[in-house]
Coordinates of C-alpha atoms in Angstrom, one line a residue:
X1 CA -101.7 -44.8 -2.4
X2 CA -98.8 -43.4 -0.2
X3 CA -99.9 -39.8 -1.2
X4 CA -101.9 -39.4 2.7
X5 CA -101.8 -41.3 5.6
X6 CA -99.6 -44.4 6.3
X7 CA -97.7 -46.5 8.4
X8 CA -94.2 -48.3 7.9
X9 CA -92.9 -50.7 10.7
X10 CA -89.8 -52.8 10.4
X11 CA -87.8 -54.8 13.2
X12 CA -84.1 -53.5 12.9
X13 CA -81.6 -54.7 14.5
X14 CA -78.1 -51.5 14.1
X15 CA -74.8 -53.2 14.1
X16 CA -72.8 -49.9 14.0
X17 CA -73.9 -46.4 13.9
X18 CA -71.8 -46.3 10.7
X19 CA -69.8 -44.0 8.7
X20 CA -73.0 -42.8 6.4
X21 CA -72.3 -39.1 5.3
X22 CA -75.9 -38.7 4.7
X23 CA -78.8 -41.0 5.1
X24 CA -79.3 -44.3 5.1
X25 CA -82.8 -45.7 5.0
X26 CA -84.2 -48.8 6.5
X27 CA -87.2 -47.9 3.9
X28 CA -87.4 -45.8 1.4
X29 CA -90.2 -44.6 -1.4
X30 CA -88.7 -41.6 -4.1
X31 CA -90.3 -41.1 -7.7
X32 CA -86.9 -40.3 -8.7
X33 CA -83.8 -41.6 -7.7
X34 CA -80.5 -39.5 -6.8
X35 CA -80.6 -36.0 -5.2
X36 CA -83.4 -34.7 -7.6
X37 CA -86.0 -36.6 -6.0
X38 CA -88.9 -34.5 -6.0
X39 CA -91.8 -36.8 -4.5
X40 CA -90.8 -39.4 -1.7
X41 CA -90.0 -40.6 1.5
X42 CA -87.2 -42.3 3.9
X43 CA -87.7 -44.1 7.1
X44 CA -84.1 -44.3 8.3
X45 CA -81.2 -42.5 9.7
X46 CA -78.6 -39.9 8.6
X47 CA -75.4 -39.1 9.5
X48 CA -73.3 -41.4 11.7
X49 CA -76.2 -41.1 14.7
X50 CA -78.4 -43.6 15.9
X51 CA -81.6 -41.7 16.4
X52 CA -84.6 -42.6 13.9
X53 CA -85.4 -39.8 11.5
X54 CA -88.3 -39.6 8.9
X55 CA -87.8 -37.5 5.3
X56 CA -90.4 -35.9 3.1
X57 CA -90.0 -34.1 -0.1
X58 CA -92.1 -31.2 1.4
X59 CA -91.5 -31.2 4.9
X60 CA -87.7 -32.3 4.9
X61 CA -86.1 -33.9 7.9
X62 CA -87.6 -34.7 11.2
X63 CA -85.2 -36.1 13.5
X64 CA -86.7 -37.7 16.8
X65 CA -85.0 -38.5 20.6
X66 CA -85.8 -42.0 20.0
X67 CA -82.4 -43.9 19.6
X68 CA -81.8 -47.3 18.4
X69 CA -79.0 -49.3 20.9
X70 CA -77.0 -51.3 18.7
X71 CA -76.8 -55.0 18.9
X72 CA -80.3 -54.9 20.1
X73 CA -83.3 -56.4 18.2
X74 CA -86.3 -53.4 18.1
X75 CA -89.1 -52.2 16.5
X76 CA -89.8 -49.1 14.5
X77 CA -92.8 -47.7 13.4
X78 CA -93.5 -44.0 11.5
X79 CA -97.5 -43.6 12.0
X80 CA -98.8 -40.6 9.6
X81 CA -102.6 -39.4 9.7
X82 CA -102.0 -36.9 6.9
X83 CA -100.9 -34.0 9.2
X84 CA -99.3 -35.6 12.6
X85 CA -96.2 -38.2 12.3
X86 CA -95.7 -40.6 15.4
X87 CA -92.4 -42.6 15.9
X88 CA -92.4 -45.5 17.7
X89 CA -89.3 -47.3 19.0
X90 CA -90.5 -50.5 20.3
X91 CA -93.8 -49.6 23.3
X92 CA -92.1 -45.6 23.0
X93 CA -93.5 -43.2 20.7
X94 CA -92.9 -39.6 20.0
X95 CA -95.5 -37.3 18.2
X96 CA -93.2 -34.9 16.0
X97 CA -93.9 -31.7 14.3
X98 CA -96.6 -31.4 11.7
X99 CA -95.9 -32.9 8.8
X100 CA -96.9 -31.7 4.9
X101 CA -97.1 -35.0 2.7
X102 CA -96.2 -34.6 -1.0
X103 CA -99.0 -34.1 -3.0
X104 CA -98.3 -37.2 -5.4
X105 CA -97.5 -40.8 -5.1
X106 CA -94.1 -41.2 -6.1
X107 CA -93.1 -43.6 -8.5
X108 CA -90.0 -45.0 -8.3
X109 CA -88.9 -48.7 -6.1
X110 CA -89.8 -49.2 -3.0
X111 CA -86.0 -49.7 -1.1
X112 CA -85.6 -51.8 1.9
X113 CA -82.5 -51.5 3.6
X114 CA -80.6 -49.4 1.1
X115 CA -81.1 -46.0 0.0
X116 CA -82.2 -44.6 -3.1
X117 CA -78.5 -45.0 -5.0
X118 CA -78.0 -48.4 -3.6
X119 CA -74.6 -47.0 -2.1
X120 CA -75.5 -45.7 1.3
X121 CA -76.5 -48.8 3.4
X122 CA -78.0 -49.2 6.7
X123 CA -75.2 -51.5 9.1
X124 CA -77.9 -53.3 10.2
X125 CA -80.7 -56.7 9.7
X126 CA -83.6 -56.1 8.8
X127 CA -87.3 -58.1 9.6
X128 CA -91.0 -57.9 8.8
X129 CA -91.0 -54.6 7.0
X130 CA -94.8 -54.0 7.0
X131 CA -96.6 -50.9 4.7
X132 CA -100.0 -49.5 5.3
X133 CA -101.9 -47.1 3.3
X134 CA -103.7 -45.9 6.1
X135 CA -102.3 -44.6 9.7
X136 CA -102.7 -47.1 12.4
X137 CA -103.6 -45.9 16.0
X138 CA -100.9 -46.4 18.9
X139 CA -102.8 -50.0 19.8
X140 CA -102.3 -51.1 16.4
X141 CA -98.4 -50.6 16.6
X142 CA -98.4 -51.7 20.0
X143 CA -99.9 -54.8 18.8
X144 CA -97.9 -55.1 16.1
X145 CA -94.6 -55.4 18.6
X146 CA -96.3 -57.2 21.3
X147 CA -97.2 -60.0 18.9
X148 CA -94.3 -60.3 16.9
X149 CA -91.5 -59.6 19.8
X150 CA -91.0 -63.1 20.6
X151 CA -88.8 -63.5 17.1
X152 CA -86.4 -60.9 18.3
X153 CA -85.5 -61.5 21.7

């Protein structure tokens, strides 16, 4: 059930900010693929930027100030309690604006590292995608990095 709260972590590693001319997501849920999506998510970025950014079929996009340095191993984490989203950029986090999930679980493929038309790639690696269905607290992400840095450095 990703209808409520949940939490999606990845280590990502950005090798270029890229040429994307929309999104690009390191994970991505959608019940329907292509620009009609109707129920879904992306944990990404968009544009040609580095900075993490989270999209909702309800609440559209929420771009944070976190930025990803490219070259550079880190971990990313989107923590949402059913009203609050927190992104975490390895031990940083930013609480953003409130959030409205969709009010369905959506049914299409869950995407890792490409986005929903399997055109619009990420220029990065990705490691140890984790998905919750609930929303861990800022220990449990904390831990999550702390005991899987080692890997990465």
């Amino acid at each position: 059930n990703i209808t409520g709260a949940m939490t999606v972590g990845a280590w990502v590693k950005l090798l270029s900010a890229g040429e994307i001319t929309n999104w690009a997501g390191f994970v991505d849920f959608l019940s329907v693929a292509g620009v009609g999506a109707t129920i879904g998510y992306i944990f990404g970025k968009k544009n040609s930027n580095s900075v993490l950014s989270y999209y909702n079929t309800n609440s559209g996009w929420k771009d944070s100030a976190l930025a990803l340095s490219l070259n550079v191993w880190a971990f990313i984490g989107y923590s949402y309690d059913a009203t609050d989203l927190i992104m975490y950029l390895n031990s940083a986090s930013e609480t953003l604006a409130t959030v409205v999930a969709p009010t369905s679980q959506p049914t299409n493929k869950l995407f890792i590292g490409a986005g929903w038309d399997a055109t619009s790639y990420p220029d990065c690696n990705i490691g140890e995608v984790v998905v919750y269905n609930r929303a861990l607290t800022s220990p449990d992400v904390q831990r999550i990095y702390l005991s899987t840095r080692w890997r990465y450095q």
